[in-house]
mmCIF file with all atom_site columns, C-alpha atoms in Angstrom:
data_model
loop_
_atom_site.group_PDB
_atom_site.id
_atom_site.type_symbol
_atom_site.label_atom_id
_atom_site.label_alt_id
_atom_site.label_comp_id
_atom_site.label_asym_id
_atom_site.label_entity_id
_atom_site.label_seq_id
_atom_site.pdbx_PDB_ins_code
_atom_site.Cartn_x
_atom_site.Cartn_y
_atom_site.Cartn_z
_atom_site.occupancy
_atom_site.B_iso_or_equiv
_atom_site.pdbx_formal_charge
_atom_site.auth_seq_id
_atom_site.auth_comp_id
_atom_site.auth_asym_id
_atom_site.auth_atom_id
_atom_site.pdbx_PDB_model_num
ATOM 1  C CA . UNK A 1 1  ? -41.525 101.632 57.004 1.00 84.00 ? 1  UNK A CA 1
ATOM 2  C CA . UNK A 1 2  ? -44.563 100.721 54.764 1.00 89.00 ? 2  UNK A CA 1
ATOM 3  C CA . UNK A 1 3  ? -42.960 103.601 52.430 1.00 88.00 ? 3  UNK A CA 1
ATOM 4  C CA . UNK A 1 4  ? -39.874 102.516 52.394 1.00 89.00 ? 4  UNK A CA 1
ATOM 5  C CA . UNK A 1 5  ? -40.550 98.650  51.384 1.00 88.00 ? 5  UNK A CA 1
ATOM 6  C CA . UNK A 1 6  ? -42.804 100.100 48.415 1.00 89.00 ? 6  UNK A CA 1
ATOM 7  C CA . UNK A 1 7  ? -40.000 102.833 47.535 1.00 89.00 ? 7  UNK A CA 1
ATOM 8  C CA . UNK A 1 8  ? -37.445 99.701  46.967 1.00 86.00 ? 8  UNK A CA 1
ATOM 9  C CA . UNK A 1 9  ? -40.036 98.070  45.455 1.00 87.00 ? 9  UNK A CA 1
ATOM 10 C CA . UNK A 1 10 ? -40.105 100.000 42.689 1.00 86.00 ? 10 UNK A CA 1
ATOM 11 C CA . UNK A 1 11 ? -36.504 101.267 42.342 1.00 86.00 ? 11 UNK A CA 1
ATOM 12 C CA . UNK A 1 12 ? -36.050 97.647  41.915 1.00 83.00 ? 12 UNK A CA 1
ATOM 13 C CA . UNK A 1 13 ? -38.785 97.317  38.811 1.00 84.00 ? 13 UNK A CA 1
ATOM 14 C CA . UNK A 1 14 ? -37.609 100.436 37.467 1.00 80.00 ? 14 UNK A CA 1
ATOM 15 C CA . UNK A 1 15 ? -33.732 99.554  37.803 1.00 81.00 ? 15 UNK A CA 1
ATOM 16 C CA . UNK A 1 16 ? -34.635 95.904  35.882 1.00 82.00 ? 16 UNK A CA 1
ATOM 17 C CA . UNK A 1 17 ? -36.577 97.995  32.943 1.00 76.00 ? 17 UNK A CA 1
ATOM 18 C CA . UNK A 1 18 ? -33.653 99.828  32.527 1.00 75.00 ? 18 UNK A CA 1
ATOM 19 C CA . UNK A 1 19 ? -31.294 96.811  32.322 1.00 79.00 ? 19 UNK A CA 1
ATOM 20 C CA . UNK A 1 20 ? -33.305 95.221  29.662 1.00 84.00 ? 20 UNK A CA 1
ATOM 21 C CA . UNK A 1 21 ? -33.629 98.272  27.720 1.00 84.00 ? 21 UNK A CA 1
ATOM 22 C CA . UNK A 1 22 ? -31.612 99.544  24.547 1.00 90.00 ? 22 UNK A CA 1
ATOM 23 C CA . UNK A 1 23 ? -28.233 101.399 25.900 1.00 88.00 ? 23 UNK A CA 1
ATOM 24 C CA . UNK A 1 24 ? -29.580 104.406 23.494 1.00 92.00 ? 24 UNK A CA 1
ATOM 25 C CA . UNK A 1 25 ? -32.697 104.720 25.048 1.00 90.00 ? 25 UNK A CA 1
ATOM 26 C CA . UNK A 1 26 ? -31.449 104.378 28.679 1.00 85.00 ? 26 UNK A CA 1
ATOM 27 C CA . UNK A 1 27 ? -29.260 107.594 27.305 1.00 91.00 ? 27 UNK A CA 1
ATOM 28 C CA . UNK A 1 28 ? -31.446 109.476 25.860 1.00 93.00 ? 28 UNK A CA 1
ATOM 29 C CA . UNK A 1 29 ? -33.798 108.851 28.762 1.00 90.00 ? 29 UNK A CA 1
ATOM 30 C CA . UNK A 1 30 ? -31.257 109.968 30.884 1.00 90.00 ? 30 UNK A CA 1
ATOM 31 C CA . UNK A 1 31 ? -30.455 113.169 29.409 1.00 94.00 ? 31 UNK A CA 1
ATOM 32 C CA . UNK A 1 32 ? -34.452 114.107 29.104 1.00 95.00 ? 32 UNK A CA 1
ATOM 33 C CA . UNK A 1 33 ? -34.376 113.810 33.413 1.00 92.00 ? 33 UNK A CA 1
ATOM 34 C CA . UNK A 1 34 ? -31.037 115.668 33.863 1.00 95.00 ? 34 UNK A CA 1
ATOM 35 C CA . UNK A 1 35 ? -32.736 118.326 31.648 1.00 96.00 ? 35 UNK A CA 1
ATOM 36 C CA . UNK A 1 36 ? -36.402 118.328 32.801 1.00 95.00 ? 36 UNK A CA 1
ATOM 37 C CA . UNK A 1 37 ? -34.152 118.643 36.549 1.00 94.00 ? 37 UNK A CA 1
ATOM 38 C CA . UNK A 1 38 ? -31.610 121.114 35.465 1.00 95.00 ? 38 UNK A CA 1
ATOM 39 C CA . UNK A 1 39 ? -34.594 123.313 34.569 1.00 96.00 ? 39 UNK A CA 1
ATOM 40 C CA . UNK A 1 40 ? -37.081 122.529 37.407 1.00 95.00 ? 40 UNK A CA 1
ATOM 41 C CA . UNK A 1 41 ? -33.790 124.244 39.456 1.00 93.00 ? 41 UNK A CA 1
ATOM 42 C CA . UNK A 1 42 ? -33.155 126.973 37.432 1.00 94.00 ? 42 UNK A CA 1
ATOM 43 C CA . UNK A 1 43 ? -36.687 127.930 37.393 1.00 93.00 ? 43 UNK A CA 1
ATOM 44 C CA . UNK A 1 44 ? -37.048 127.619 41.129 1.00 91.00 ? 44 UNK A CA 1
ATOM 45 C CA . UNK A 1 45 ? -33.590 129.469 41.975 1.00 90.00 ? 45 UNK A CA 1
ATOM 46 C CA . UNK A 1 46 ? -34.794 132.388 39.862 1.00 85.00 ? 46 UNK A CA 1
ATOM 47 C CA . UNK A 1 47 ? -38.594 132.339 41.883 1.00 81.00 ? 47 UNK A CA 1
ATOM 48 C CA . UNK A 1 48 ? -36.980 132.644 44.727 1.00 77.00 ? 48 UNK A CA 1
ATOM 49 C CA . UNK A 1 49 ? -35.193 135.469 44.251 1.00 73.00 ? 49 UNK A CA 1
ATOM 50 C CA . UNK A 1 50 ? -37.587 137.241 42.770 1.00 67.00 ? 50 UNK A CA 1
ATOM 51 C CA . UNK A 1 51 ? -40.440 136.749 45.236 1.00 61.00 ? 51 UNK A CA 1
ATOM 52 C CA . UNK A 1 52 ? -41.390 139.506 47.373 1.00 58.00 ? 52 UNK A CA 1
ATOM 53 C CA . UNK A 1 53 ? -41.181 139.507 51.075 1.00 57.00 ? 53 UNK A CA 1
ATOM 54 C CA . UNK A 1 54 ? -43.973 140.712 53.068 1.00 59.00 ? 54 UNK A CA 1
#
């Protein structure tokens, strides 16, 4: 529950640092996660395929 409270707790300092910054940066910040995540799954799709079973 403890998790939880500090989870929303910062969603909710992140989500107002967002809203008071530049609509360019909260873009281009944006499109750096959706890439840094579109390659984190790429890269761990293509590990597990190739890994061998024992």
């Amino acid at each position: 529950m403890l998790f939880l409270v500090a989870a929303l707790l910062l969603f909710g300092v992140v989500m107002g640092t967002v809203a008071h910054a530049p609509f360019a940066f909260t873009v281009v910040a944006a499109a750096v996660i959706a890439a840094w995540l579109g390659i984190f799954a790429i890269r761990e799709r293509h590990g597990r395929r190739h890994t061998s079973t024992r």
